[in-house]
XYZ file of C-alpha atoms in Angstrom:
503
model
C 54.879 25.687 -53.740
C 50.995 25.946 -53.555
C 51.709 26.916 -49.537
C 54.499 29.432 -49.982
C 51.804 31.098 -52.185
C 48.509 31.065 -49.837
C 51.044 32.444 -46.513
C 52.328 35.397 -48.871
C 48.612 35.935 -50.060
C 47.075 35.671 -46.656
C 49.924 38.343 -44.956
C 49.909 40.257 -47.984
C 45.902 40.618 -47.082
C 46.275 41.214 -43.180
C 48.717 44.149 -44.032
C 46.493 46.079 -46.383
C 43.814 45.511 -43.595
C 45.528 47.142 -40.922
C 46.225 50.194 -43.097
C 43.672 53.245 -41.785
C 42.767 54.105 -45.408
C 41.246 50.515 -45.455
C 39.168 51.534 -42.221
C 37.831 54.706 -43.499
C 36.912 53.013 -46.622
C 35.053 50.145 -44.987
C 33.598 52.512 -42.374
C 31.959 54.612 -45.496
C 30.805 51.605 -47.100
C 28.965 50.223 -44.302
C 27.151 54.183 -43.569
C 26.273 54.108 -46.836
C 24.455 50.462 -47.019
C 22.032 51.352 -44.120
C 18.651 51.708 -45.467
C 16.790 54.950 -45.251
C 14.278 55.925 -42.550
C 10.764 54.794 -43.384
C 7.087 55.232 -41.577
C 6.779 51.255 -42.289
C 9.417 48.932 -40.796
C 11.128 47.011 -43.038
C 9.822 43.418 -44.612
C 11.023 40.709 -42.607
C 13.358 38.148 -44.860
C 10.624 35.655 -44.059
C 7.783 37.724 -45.453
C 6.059 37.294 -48.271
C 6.487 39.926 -50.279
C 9.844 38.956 -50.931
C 9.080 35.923 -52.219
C 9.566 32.368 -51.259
C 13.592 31.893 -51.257
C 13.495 28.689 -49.790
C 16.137 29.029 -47.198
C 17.073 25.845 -44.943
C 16.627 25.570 -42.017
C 15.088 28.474 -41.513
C 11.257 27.978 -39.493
C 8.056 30.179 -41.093
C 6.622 32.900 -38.965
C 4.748 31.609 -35.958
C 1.127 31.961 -35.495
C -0.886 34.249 -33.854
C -1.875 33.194 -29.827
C -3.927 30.005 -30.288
C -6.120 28.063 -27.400
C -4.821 25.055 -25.948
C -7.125 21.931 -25.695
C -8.169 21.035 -22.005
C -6.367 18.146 -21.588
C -6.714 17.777 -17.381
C -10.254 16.937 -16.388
C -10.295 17.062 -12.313
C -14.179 14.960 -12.157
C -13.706 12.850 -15.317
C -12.624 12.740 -18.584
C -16.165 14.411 -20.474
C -17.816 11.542 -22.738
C -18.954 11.444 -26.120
C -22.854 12.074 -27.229
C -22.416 8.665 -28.520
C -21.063 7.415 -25.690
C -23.693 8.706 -23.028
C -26.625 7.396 -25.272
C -24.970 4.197 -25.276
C -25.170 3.869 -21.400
C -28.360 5.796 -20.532
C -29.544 2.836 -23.210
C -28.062 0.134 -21.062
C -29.265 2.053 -17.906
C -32.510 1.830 -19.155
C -32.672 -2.138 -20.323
C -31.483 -2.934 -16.406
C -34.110 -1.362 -14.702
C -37.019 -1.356 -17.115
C -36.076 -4.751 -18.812
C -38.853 -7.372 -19.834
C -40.776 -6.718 -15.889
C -40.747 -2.934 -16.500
C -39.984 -2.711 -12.773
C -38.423 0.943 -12.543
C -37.339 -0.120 -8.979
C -34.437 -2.682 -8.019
C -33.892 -4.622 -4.799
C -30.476 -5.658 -3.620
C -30.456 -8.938 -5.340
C -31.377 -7.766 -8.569
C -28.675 -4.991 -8.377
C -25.703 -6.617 -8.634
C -25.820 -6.271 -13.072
C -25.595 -2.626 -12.421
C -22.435 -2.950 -10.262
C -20.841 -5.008 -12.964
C -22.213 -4.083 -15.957
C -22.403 -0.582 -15.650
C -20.211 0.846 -12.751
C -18.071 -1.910 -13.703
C -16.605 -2.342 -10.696
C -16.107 -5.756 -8.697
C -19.586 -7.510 -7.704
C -18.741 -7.180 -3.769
C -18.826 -3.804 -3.805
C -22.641 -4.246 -4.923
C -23.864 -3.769 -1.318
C -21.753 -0.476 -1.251
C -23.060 0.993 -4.232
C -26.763 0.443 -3.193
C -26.577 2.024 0.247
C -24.828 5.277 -1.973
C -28.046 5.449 -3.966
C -30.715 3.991 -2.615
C -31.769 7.321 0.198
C -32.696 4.885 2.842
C -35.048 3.225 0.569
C -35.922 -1.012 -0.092
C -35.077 -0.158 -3.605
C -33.264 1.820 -5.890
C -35.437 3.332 -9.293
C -33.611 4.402 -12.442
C -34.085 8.620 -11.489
C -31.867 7.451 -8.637
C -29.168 5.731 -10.152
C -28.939 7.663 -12.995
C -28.436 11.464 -10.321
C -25.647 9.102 -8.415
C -24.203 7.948 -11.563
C -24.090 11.265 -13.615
C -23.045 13.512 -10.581
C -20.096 11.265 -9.144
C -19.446 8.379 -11.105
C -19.831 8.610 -15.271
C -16.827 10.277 -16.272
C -14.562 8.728 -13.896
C -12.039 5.516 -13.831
C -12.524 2.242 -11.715
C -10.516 3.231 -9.298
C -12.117 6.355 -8.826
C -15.670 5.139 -8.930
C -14.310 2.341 -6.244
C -13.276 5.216 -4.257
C -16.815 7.425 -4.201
C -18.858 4.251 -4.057
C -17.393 3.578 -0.223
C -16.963 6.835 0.662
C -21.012 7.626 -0.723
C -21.626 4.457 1.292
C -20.301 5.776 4.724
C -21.983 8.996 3.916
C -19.484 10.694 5.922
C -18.545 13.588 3.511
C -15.507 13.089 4.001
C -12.537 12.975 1.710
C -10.669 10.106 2.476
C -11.886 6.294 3.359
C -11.796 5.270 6.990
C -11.969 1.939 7.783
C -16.079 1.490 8.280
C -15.455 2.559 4.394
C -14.924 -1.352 3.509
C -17.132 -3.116 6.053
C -19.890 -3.505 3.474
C -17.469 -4.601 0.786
C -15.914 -7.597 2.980
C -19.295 -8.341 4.680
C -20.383 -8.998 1.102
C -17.619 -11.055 0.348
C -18.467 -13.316 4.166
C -22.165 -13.780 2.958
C -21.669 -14.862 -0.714
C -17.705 -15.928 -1.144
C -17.718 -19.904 -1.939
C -14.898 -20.071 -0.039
C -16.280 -18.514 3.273
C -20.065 -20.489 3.092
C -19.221 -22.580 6.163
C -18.927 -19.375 8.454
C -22.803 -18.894 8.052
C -24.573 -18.542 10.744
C -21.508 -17.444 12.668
C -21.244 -14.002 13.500
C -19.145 -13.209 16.005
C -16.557 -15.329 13.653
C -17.774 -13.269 11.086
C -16.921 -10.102 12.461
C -13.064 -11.245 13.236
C -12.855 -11.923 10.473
C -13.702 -8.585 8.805
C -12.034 -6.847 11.361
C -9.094 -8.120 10.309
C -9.355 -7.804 6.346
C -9.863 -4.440 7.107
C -6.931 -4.249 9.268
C -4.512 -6.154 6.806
C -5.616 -3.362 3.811
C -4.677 -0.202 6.235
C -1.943 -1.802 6.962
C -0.892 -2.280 2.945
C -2.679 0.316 1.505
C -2.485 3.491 3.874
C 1.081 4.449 4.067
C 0.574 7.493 6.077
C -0.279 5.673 8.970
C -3.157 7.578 10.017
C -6.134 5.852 9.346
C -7.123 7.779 6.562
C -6.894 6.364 2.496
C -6.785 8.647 0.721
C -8.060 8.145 -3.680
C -3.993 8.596 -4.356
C -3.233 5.239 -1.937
C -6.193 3.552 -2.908
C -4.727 4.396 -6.979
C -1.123 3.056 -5.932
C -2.429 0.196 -4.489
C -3.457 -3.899 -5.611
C -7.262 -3.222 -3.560
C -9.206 -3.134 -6.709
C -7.247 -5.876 -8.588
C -7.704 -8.407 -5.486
C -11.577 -7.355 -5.669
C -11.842 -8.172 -9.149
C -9.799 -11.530 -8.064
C -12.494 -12.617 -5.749
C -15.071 -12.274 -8.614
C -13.169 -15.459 -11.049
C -11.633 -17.334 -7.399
C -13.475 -19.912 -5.328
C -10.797 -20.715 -2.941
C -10.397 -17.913 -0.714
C -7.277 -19.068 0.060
C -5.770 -18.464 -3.005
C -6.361 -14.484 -2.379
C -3.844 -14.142 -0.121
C -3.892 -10.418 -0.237
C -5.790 -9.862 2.808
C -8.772 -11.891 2.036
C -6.907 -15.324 3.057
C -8.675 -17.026 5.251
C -6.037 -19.671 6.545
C -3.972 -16.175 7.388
C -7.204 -15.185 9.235
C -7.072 -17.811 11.145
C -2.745 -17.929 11.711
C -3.384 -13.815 12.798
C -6.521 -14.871 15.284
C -4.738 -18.160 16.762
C -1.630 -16.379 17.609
C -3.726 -13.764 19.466
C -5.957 -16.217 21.340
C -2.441 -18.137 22.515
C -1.481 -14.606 23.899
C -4.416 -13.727 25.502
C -4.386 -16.038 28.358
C -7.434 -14.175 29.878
C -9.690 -14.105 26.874
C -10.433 -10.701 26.860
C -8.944 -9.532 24.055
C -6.399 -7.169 25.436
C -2.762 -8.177 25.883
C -0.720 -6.765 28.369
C 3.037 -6.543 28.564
C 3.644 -9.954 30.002
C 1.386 -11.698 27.317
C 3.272 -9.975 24.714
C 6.423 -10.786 26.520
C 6.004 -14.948 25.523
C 5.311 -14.431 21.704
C 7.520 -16.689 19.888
C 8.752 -18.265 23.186
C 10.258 -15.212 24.648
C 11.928 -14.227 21.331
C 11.518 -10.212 22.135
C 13.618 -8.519 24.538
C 12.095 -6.199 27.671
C 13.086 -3.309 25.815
C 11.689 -4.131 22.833
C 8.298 -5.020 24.086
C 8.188 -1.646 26.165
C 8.639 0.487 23.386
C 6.052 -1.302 21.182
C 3.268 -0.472 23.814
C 5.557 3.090 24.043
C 5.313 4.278 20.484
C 3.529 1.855 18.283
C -0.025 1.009 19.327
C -2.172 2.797 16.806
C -5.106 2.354 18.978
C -4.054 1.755 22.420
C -6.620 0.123 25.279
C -7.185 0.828 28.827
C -9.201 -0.359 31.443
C -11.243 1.295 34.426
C -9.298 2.482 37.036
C -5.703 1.770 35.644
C -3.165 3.913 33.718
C -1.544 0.345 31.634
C -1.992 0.662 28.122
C -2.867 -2.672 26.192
C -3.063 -3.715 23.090
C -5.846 -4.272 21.315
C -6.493 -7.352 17.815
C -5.741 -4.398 15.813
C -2.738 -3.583 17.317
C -1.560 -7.006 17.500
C -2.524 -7.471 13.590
C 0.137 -4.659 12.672
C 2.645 -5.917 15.053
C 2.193 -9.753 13.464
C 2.792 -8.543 10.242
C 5.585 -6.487 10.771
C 7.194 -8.985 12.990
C 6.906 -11.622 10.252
C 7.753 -9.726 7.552
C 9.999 -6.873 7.958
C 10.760 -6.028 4.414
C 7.647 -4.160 3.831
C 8.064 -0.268 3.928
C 4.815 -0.375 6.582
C 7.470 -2.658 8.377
C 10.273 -0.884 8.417
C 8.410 2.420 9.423
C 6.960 0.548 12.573
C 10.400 -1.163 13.838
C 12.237 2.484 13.307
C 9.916 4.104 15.315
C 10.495 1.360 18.043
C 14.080 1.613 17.309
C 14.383 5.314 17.698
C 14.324 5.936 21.277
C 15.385 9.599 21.137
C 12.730 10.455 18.354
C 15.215 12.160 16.469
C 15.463 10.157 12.898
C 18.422 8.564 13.377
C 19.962 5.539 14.524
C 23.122 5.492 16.588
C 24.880 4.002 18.623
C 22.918 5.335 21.746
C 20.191 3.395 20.327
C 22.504 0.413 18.870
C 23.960 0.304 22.897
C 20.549 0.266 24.708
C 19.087 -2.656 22.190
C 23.105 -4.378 22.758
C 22.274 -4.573 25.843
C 19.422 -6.450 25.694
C 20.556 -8.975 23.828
C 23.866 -9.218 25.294
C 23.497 -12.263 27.493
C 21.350 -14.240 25.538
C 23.919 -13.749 22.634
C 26.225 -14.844 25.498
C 24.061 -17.769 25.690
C 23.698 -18.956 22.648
C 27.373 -18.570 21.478
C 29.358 -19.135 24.756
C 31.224 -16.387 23.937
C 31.137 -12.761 25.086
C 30.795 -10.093 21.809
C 31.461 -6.911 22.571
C 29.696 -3.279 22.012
C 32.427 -2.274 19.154
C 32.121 -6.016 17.806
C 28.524 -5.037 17.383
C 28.366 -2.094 16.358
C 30.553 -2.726 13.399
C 28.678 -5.774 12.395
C 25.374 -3.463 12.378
C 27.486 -1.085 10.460
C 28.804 -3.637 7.889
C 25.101 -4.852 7.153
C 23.711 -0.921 6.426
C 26.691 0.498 5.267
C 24.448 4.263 6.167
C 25.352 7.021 4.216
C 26.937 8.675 7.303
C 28.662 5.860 9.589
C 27.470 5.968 13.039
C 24.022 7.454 11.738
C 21.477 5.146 10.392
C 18.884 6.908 8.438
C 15.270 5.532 7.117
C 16.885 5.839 3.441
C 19.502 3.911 4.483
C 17.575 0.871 5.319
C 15.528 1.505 2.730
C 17.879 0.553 -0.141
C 19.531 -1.836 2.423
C 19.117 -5.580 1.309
C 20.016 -7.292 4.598
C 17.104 -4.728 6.641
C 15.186 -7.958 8.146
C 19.021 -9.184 9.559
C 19.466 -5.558 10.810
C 16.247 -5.364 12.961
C 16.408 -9.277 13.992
C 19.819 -8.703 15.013
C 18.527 -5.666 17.243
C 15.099 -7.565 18.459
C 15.242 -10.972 17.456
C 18.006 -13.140 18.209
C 16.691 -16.543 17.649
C 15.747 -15.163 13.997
C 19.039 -13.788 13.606
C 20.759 -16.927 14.877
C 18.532 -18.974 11.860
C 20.222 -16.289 9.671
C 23.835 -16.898 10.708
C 23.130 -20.502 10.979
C 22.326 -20.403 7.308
C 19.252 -23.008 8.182
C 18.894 -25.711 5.627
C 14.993 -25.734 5.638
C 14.689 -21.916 5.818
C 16.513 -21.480 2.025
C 14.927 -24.322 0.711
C 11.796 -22.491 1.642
C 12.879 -19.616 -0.195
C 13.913 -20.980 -3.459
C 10.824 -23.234 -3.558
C 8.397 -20.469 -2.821
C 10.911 -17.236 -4.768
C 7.340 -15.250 -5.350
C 6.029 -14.936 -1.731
C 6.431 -12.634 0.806
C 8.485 -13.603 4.295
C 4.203 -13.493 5.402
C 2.976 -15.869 3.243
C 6.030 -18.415 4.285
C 5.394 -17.670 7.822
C 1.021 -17.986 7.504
C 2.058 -21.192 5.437
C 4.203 -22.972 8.339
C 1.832 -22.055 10.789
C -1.349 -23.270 9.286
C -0.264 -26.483 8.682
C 1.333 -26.582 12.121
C -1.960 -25.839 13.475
C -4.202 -28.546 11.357
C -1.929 -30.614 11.518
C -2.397 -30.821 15.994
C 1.318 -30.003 16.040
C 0.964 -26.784 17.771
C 1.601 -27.012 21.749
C -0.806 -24.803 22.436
C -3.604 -26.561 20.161
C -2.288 -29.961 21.763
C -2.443 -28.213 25.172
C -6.610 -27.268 24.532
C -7.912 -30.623 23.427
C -8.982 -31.126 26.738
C -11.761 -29.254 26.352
C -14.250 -29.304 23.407
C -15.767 -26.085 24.151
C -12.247 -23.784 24.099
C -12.894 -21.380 21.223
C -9.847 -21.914 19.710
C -10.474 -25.654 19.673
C -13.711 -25.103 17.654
C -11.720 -22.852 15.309
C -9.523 -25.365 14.671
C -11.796 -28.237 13.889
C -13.820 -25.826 11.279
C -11.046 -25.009 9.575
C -8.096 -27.598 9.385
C -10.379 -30.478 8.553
C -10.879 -32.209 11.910
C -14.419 -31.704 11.848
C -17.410 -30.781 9.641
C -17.385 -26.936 8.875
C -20.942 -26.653 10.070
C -18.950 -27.250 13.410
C -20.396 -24.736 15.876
C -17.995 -21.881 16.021
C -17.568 -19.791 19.277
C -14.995 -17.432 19.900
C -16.109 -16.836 23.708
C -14.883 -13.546 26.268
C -15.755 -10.403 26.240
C -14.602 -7.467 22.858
C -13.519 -4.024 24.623
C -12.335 -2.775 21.335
């Protein structure tokens, strides 16, 4: 009954709406209601002078233009009064202390480093050659200019960064690699874990070399030799630094401070170089892991990826250098690294175009064919292959293999093995017993750290053929390298590492 009522009402209303006397009626109403011109515009409901009414939801007027708080500070975040008397206090106790020397030698100025630059202890010799002006010593008025103009208001990481490139005194904005040669020297001379190289210099310097070597490699992902503060920021540099401050076996920093993968990285070379002088040519790189790399694959690595290629008088051959071979180690061993995967796409991409296809798949196919002939006694053929590779990317585009694609690609060390390395690939397929228990014993290391482990114990252990091969003669370098450091003799053993450095 109730809705019979409301539909009558509700046409009822719609009718007397549609009549024009209702229009002219509410036309006149609403001329009527408009309020009357006035010098003074009208109160807003908000204001005041209406009164508070209390309406919800309803926001109060907004202020006038206020200042916004600097809240980006490109040198430093600015410190406290309290703050600054607080260090210039501790500033002063270090250098005046109970002597009242205002002057500090080298020894005596590691507490600054670490107490207030607070950065790691090895980068004391770093610091010092930043402040000292070519001086024995470094006073307080010295310090406290390099520490208020480029250090006080800044993070570790930053002060890290200013401290080795102050050290170089290049001006520069970036590190280069001379950057870090006073940091790891300091870490040769006073490391626990490195006192048996004293004395040894030559050694010494391989070893730095290659330290160096391994944190470009990690660290500076544009490739070009230049670190810049933002790949020094994303890196682990500072946190293996403050590592070697609280760890006496070297060995345990196996972020490029290892020793035993020192010495995995420097054997390796000295099996190559069969001439001892520190360049490898084509045909030495050809036997590396008994002829594992194809022709192709070896020309294209002296091609495209030597970041600091060798010659020598009167010939046109590039070699490659131990810095060289460092990179291509690594990459070799461990291909899941993004440094890795940049280096073997380059190789890969003979056309220099970005992609992948199967112009590139065919010439690498090739290669491999008849020692995948070989190995299976059967013959597989281009499409066979070419789907396989396909199956293992699964690119965004098929037939195009992009960077991105192998990128978020889980199988990417299969991919380039497959291309390069068969007798890795083959371990792969074979699903190899020893190489998974590896894996699950070891689930947080790298494919390097596996690989440096194998090998080191290989080698000081005599089971290496080359090793076995040198006994013959006490005085081989690699001989005396070996008895130093895999036990066989005392580590005051003279070291030697013999030939001639054209790097």
């Amino acid at each position: 009954m109730h809705d019979v009522q409301g539909a009558a009402t509700r046409y009822t209303f719609l009718q007397w709406l549609s009549l024009p006397e209702t229009h002219q009626m509410v036309d006149r109403a609403l001329t009527s209601s408009q309020a009357p011109s006035s010098p003074r515009p009208p109160h807003s409901p908000l204001s005041r002078s209406i009164g508070q009414r209390g309406l919800v939801g309803l926001l109060p007027a907004s202020p006038g233009p206020t200042s916004i708080k600097q809240f980006y500070f490109p040198g430093g975040q600015p410190l406290s009064p309290a703050t600054k008397y607080r260090e210039e206090n501790n500033i002063s106790t270090l250098f005046l202390g109970p002597a009242c020397n205002p002057a500090i030698s080298l020894q005596d100025f590691q507490r600054v480093t670490t107490d207030i630059a607070q950065i790691p202890s090895y980068c004391n010799l770093a610091l010092f050659n930043a402040v000292r002006n070519d001086d024995t010593t470094v006073t307080m008025q010295h310090f406290k200019r390099f520490w208020e103009s480029r250090l006080q208001t800044c993070d570790r990481v930053t002060r890290l960064f200013r401290v080795l490139q102050a050290a170089s005194r290049s001006g520069d904005s970036y590190l280069e690699r001379s950057c870090f040669e006073p940091v790891v020297r300091e870490v040769v001379h006073r490391h626990p874990g490195l006192r048996f190289l004293a004395g040894s210099e030559q050694f010494q310097d391989k070893y730095i070399q290659t330290v160096i070597a391994r944190l470009f490699y990690s660290v500076n992902r544009s490739g070009n030799g230049r670190m810049t503060l933002l790949e020094l920021r994303n890196s682990d540099c500072l946190a293996t630094l403050d590592l070697l401050d609280h760890e006496d076996d070297i060995n345990q920093v196996t972020a490029y401070f290892s020793y035993e993968h020192f010495y995995v990285i420097y054997c390796k070379f000295w099996e190559l170089d069969s001439d001892h002088d520190y360049l490898l040519s084509r045909d030495d790189m050809a036997r590396y892991g008994n002829y594992a790399l194809t022709p192709i694959v070896i020309n294209r690595i002296f091609e495209v990826a030597l970041k600091y290629p060798q010659t020598m008088p009167g010939s046109a051959e590039r070699f490659m250098g131990y810095d060289d071979f460092i990179w291509f180690l690594l990459s070799e061993e461990d291909k899941t690294t993004q440094t890795a995967l940049d280096y073997w796409f380059r190789v890969c991409d003979i056309d220099a175009d970005g992609l992948l296809t199967v112009f590139e798949i065919e010439a690498f196919y090739k290669a491999q064919s008849l020692r995948i002939q070989q190995v299976s006694q059967e013959h597989i053929s281009l499409d066979d292959f070419v789907c396989q590779i396909m199956d293992i990317v699964s690119p965004e585009v098929i037939g195009q293999i992009r960077r991105r694609d192998l990128k978020r690609c889980k199988l990417v060390t299969v991919f380039f093995n497959m291309l390069m390395n068969l007798e890795k690939f083959i371990q792969y397929e074979s699903r190899d017993p020893n190489h998974i228990e590896q894996c699950r014993s070891t689930p947080g290391m790298s494919d390097w750290d596996r690989f440096a482990i194998i090998e080191y114990q290989a080698y000081s252990e005599g089971d290496s053929e080359t090793v076995a091969s040198s006994t013959a003669g006490d005085d081989d370098p690699l001989v005396n390298v070996l008895y130093a450091v895999g036990g066989v003799a005392n580590h005051s053993a003279d070291l030697t590492l013999g030939g001639s450095t054209r790097e």
